[in-house]
mmCIF file of C-alpha atoms in Angstrom:
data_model
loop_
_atom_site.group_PDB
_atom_site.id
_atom_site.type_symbol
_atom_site.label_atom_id
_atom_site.label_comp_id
_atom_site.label_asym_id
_atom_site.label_seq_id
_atom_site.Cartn_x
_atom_site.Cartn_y
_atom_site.Cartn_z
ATOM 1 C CA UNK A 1 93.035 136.546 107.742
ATOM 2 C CA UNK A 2 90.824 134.002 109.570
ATOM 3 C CA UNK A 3 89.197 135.837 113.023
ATOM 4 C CA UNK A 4 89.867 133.068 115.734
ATOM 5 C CA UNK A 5 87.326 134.385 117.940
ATOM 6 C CA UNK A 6 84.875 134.342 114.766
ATOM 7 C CA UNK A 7 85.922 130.999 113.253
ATOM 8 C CA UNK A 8 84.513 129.257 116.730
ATOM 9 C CA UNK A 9 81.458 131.195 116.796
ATOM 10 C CA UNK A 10 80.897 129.881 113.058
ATOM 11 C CA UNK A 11 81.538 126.545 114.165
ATOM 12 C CA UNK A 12 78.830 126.948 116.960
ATOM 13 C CA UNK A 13 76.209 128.351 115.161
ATOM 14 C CA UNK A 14 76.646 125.532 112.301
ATOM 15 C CA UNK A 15 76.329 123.256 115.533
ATOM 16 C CA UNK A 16 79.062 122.397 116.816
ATOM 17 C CA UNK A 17 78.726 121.321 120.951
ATOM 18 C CA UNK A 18 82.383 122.737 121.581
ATOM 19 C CA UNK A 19 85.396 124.119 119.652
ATOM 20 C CA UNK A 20 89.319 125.478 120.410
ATOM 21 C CA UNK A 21 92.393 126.507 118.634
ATOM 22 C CA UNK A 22 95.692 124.342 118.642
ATOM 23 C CA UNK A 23 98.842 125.638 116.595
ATOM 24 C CA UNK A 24 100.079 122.322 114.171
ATOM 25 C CA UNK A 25 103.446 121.674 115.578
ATOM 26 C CA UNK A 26 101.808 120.035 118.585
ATOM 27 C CA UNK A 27 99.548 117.638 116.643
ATOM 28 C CA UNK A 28 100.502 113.552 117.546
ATOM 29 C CA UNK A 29 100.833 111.791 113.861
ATOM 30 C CA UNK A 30 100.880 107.480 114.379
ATOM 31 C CA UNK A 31 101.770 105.029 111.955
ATOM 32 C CA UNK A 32 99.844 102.428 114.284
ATOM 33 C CA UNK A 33 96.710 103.754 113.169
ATOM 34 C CA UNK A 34 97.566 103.331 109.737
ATOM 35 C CA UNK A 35 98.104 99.828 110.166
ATOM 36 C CA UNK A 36 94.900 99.425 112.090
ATOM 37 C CA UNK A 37 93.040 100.761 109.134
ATOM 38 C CA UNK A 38 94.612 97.850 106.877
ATOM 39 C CA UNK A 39 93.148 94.850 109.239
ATOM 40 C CA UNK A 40 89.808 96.888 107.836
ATOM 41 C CA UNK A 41 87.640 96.663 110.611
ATOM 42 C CA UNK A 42 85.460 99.460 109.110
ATOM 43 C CA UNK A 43 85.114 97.838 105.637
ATOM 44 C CA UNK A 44 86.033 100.584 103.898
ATOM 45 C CA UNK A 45 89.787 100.536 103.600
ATOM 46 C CA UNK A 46 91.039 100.407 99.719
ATOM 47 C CA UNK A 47 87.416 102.136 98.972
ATOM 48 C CA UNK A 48 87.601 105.617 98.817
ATOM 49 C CA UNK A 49 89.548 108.741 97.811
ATOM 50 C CA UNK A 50 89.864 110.085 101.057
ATOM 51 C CA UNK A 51 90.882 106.990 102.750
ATOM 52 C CA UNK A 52 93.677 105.157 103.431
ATOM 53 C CA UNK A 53 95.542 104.169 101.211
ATOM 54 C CA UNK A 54 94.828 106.434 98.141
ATOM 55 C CA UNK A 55 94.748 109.182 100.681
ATOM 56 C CA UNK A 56 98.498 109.003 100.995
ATOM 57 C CA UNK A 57 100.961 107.981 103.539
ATOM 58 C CA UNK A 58 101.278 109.424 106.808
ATOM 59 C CA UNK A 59 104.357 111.148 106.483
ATOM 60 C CA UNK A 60 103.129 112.816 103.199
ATOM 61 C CA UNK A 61 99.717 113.924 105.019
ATOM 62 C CA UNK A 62 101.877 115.395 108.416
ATOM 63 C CA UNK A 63 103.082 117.571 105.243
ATOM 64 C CA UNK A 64 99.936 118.512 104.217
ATOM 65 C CA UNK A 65 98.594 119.256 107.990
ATOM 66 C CA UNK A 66 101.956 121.474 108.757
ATOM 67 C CA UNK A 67 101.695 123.735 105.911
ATOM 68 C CA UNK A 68 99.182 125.114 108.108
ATOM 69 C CA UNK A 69 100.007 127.217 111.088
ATOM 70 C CA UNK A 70 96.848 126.557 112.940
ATOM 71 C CA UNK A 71 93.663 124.422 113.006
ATOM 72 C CA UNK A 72 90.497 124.365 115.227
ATOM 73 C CA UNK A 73 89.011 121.251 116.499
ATOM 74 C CA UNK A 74 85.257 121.195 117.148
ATOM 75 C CA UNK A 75 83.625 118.216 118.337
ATOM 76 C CA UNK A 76 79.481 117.398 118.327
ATOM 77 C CA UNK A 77 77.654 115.643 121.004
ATOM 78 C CA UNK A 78 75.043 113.465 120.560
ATOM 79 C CA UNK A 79 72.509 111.301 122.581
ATOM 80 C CA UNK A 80 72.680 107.164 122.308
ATOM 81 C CA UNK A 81 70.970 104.748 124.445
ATOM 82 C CA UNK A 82 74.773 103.125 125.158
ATOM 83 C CA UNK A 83 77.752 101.964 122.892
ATOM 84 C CA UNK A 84 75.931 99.065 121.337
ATOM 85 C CA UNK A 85 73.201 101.536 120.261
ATOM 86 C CA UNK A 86 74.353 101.194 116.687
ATOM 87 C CA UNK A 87 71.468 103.112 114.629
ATOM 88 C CA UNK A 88 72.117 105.937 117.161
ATOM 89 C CA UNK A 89 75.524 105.984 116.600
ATOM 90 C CA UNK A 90 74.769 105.938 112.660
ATOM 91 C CA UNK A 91 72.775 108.941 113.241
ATOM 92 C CA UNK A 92 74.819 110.640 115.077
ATOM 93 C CA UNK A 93 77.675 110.323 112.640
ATOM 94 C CA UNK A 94 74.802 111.355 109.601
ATOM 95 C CA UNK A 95 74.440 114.406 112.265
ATOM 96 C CA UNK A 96 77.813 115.287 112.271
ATOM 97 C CA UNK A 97 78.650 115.239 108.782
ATOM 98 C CA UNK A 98 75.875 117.673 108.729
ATOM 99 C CA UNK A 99 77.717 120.117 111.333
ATOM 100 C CA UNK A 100 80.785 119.441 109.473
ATOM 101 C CA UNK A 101 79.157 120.626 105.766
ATOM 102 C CA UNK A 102 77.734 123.617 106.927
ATOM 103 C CA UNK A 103 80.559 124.734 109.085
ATOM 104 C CA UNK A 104 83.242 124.267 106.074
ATOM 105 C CA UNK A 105 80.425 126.053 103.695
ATOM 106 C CA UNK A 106 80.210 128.922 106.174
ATOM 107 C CA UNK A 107 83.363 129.337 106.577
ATOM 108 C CA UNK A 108 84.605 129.807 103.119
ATOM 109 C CA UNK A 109 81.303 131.466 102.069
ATOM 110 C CA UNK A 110 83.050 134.097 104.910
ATOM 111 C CA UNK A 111 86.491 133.475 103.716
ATOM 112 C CA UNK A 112 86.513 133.100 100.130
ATOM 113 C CA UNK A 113 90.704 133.876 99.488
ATOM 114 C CA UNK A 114 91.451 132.160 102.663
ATOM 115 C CA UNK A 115 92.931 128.362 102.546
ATOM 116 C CA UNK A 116 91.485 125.766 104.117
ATOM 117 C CA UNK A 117 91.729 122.028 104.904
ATOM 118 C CA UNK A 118 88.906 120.385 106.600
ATOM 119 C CA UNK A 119 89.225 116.776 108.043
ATOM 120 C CA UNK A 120 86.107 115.321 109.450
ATOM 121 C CA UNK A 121 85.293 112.332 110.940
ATOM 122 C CA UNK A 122 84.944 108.294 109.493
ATOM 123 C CA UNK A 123 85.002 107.935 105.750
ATOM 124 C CA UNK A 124 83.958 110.522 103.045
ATOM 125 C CA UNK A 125 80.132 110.087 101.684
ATOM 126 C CA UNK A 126 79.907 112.535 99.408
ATOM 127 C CA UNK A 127 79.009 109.791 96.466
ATOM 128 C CA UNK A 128 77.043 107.100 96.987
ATOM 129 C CA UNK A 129 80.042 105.192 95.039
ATOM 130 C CA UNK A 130 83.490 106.655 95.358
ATOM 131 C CA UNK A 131 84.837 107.030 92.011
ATOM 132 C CA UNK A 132 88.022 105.233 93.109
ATOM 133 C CA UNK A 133 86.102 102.025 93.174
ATOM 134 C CA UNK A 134 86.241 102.502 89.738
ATOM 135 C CA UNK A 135 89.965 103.695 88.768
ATOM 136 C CA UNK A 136 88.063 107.046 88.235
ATOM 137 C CA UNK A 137 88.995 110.989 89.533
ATOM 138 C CA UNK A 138 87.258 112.413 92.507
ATOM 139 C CA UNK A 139 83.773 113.848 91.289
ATOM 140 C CA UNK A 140 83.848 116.578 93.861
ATOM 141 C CA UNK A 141 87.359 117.447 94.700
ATOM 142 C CA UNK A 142 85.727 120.618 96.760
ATOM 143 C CA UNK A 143 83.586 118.521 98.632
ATOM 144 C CA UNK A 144 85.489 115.186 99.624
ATOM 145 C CA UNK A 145 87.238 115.682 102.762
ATOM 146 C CA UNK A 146 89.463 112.928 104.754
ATOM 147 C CA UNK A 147 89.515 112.562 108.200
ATOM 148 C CA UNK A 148 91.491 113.220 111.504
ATOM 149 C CA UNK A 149 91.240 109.392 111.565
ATOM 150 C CA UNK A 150 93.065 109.036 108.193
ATOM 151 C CA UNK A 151 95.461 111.236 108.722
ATOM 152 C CA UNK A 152 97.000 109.090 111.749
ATOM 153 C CA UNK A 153 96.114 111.996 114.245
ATOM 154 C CA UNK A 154 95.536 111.030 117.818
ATOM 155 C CA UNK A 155 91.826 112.091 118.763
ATOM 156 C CA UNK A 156 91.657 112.276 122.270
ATOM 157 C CA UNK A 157 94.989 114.297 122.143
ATOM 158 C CA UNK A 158 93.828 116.485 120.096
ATOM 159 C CA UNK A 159 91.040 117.447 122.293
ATOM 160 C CA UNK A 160 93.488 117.650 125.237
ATOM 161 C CA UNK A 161 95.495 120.371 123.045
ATOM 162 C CA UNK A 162 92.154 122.214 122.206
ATOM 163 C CA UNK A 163 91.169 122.174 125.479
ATOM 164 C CA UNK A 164 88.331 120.721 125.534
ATOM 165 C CA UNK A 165 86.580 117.639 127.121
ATOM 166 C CA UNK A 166 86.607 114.468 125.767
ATOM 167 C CA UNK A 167 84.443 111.979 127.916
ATOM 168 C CA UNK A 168 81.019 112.521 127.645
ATOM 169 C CA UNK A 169 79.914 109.128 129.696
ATOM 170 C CA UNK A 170 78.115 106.252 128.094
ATOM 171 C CA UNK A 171 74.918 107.610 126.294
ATOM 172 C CA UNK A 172 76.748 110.794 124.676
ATOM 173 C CA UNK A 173 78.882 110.000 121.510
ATOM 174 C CA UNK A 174 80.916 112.557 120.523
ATOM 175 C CA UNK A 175 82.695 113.138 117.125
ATOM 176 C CA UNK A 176 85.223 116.027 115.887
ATOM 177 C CA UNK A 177 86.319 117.392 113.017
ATOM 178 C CA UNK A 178 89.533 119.693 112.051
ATOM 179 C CA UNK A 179 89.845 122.831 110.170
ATOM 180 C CA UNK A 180 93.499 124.107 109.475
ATOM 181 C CA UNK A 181 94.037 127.531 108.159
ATOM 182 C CA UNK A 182 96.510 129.843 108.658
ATOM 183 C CA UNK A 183 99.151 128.588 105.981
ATOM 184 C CA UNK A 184 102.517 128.456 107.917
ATOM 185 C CA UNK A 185 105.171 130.599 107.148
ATOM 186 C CA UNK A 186 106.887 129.645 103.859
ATOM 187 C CA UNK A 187 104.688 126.671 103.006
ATOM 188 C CA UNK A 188 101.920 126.785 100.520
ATOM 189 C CA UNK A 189 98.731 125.714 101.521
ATOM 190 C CA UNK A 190 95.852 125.181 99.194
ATOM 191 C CA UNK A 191 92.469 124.647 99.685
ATOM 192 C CA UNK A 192 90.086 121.605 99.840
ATOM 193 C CA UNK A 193 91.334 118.015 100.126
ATOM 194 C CA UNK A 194 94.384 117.924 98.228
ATOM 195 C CA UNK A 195 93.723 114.064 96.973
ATOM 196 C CA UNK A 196 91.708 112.000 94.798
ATOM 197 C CA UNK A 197 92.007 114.434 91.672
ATOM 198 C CA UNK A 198 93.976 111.613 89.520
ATOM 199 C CA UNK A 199 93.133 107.972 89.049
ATOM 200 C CA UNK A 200 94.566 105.321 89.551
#
């Protein structure tokens, strides 16, 4: 069983700014943000595994998310010179992906039996390619992980529910990620991603 008390101080050591538990039941799911996705403002809708929409549709992921019991947020912090400071922000993100790694290595390296599901932030980048551009499985099904984003979650609520702060001012950017463990009573809950392991 996963140590609360241990699974934040593994997030902070692997660099995480801040981090606190919320039980599943209370995350906010939105179709809206599925349909902002498809006017592909990020260029990268229809592009990726872990994306929308070969990630699945929201009602199918809110599955996913409640087989767990609970999840902890973390978020990382990270200094910009203002919110048109794009290269920061591109480095920051790089940054965070790098918190994100190590924490989800760490904690299964601590918690081998234990199942996980780890959502990060923006689009995966495991591959330089995603395999999906080319009606091809994931390469790394342990590796590729969606994101809170994806999954229609609400962000800022999310960090209301954790507990933890959410406006950092105008030269911090702050991103989060989401690890849910604890598999709920009478669901099954398997680890990694859970997409991306057929083609299309």
């Amino acid at each position: 069983m996963i140590d609360r008390e241990e699974l934040i101080a593994i997030a902070l050591r692997a660099g995480a700014s801040h981090a606190g538990i919320l039980e599943t039941p209370a995350i906010e799911f939105h179709e809206d943000f599925r349909k902002a996705c498809e006017k592909n403002f990020c260029r990268k809708y229809d592009t990726n595994w872990m994306g929308p929409p070969a990630v699945g549709p929201i009602a199918e992921l809110r599955r996913r998310v409640l087989a767990f019991a609970e999840g902890m947020l973390f978020q990382s912090t990270h200094p910009v010179q203002g919110n048109f400071d794009m290269k920061g922000i591109e480095a920051a993100a790089r940054a965070h992906d790098a918190v994100f790694r190590e924490l989800v290595r760490a904690l299964r390296a601590r918690y081998p039996a234990e199942a996980i599901l780890p959502l990060g932030a923006g689009c995966c980048s495991v591959c330089g390619r995603c395999a999906y551009l080319d009606g091809e499985p994931c390469r790394y099904p342990d590796l590729a992980a969606s994101s809170v984003e994806a999954y229609g979650m609400n962000v800022i609520a999310l960090q209301k529910r954790a507990g933890l702060p959410y406006y950092f001012g105008k030269t911090i950017v702050c991103f989060v990620g989401l690890i849910l463990y604890a598999p709920a009573s009478g669901a099954p809950a398997s680890s990694g991603s859970g997409t991306g392991s057929s083609s299309r």
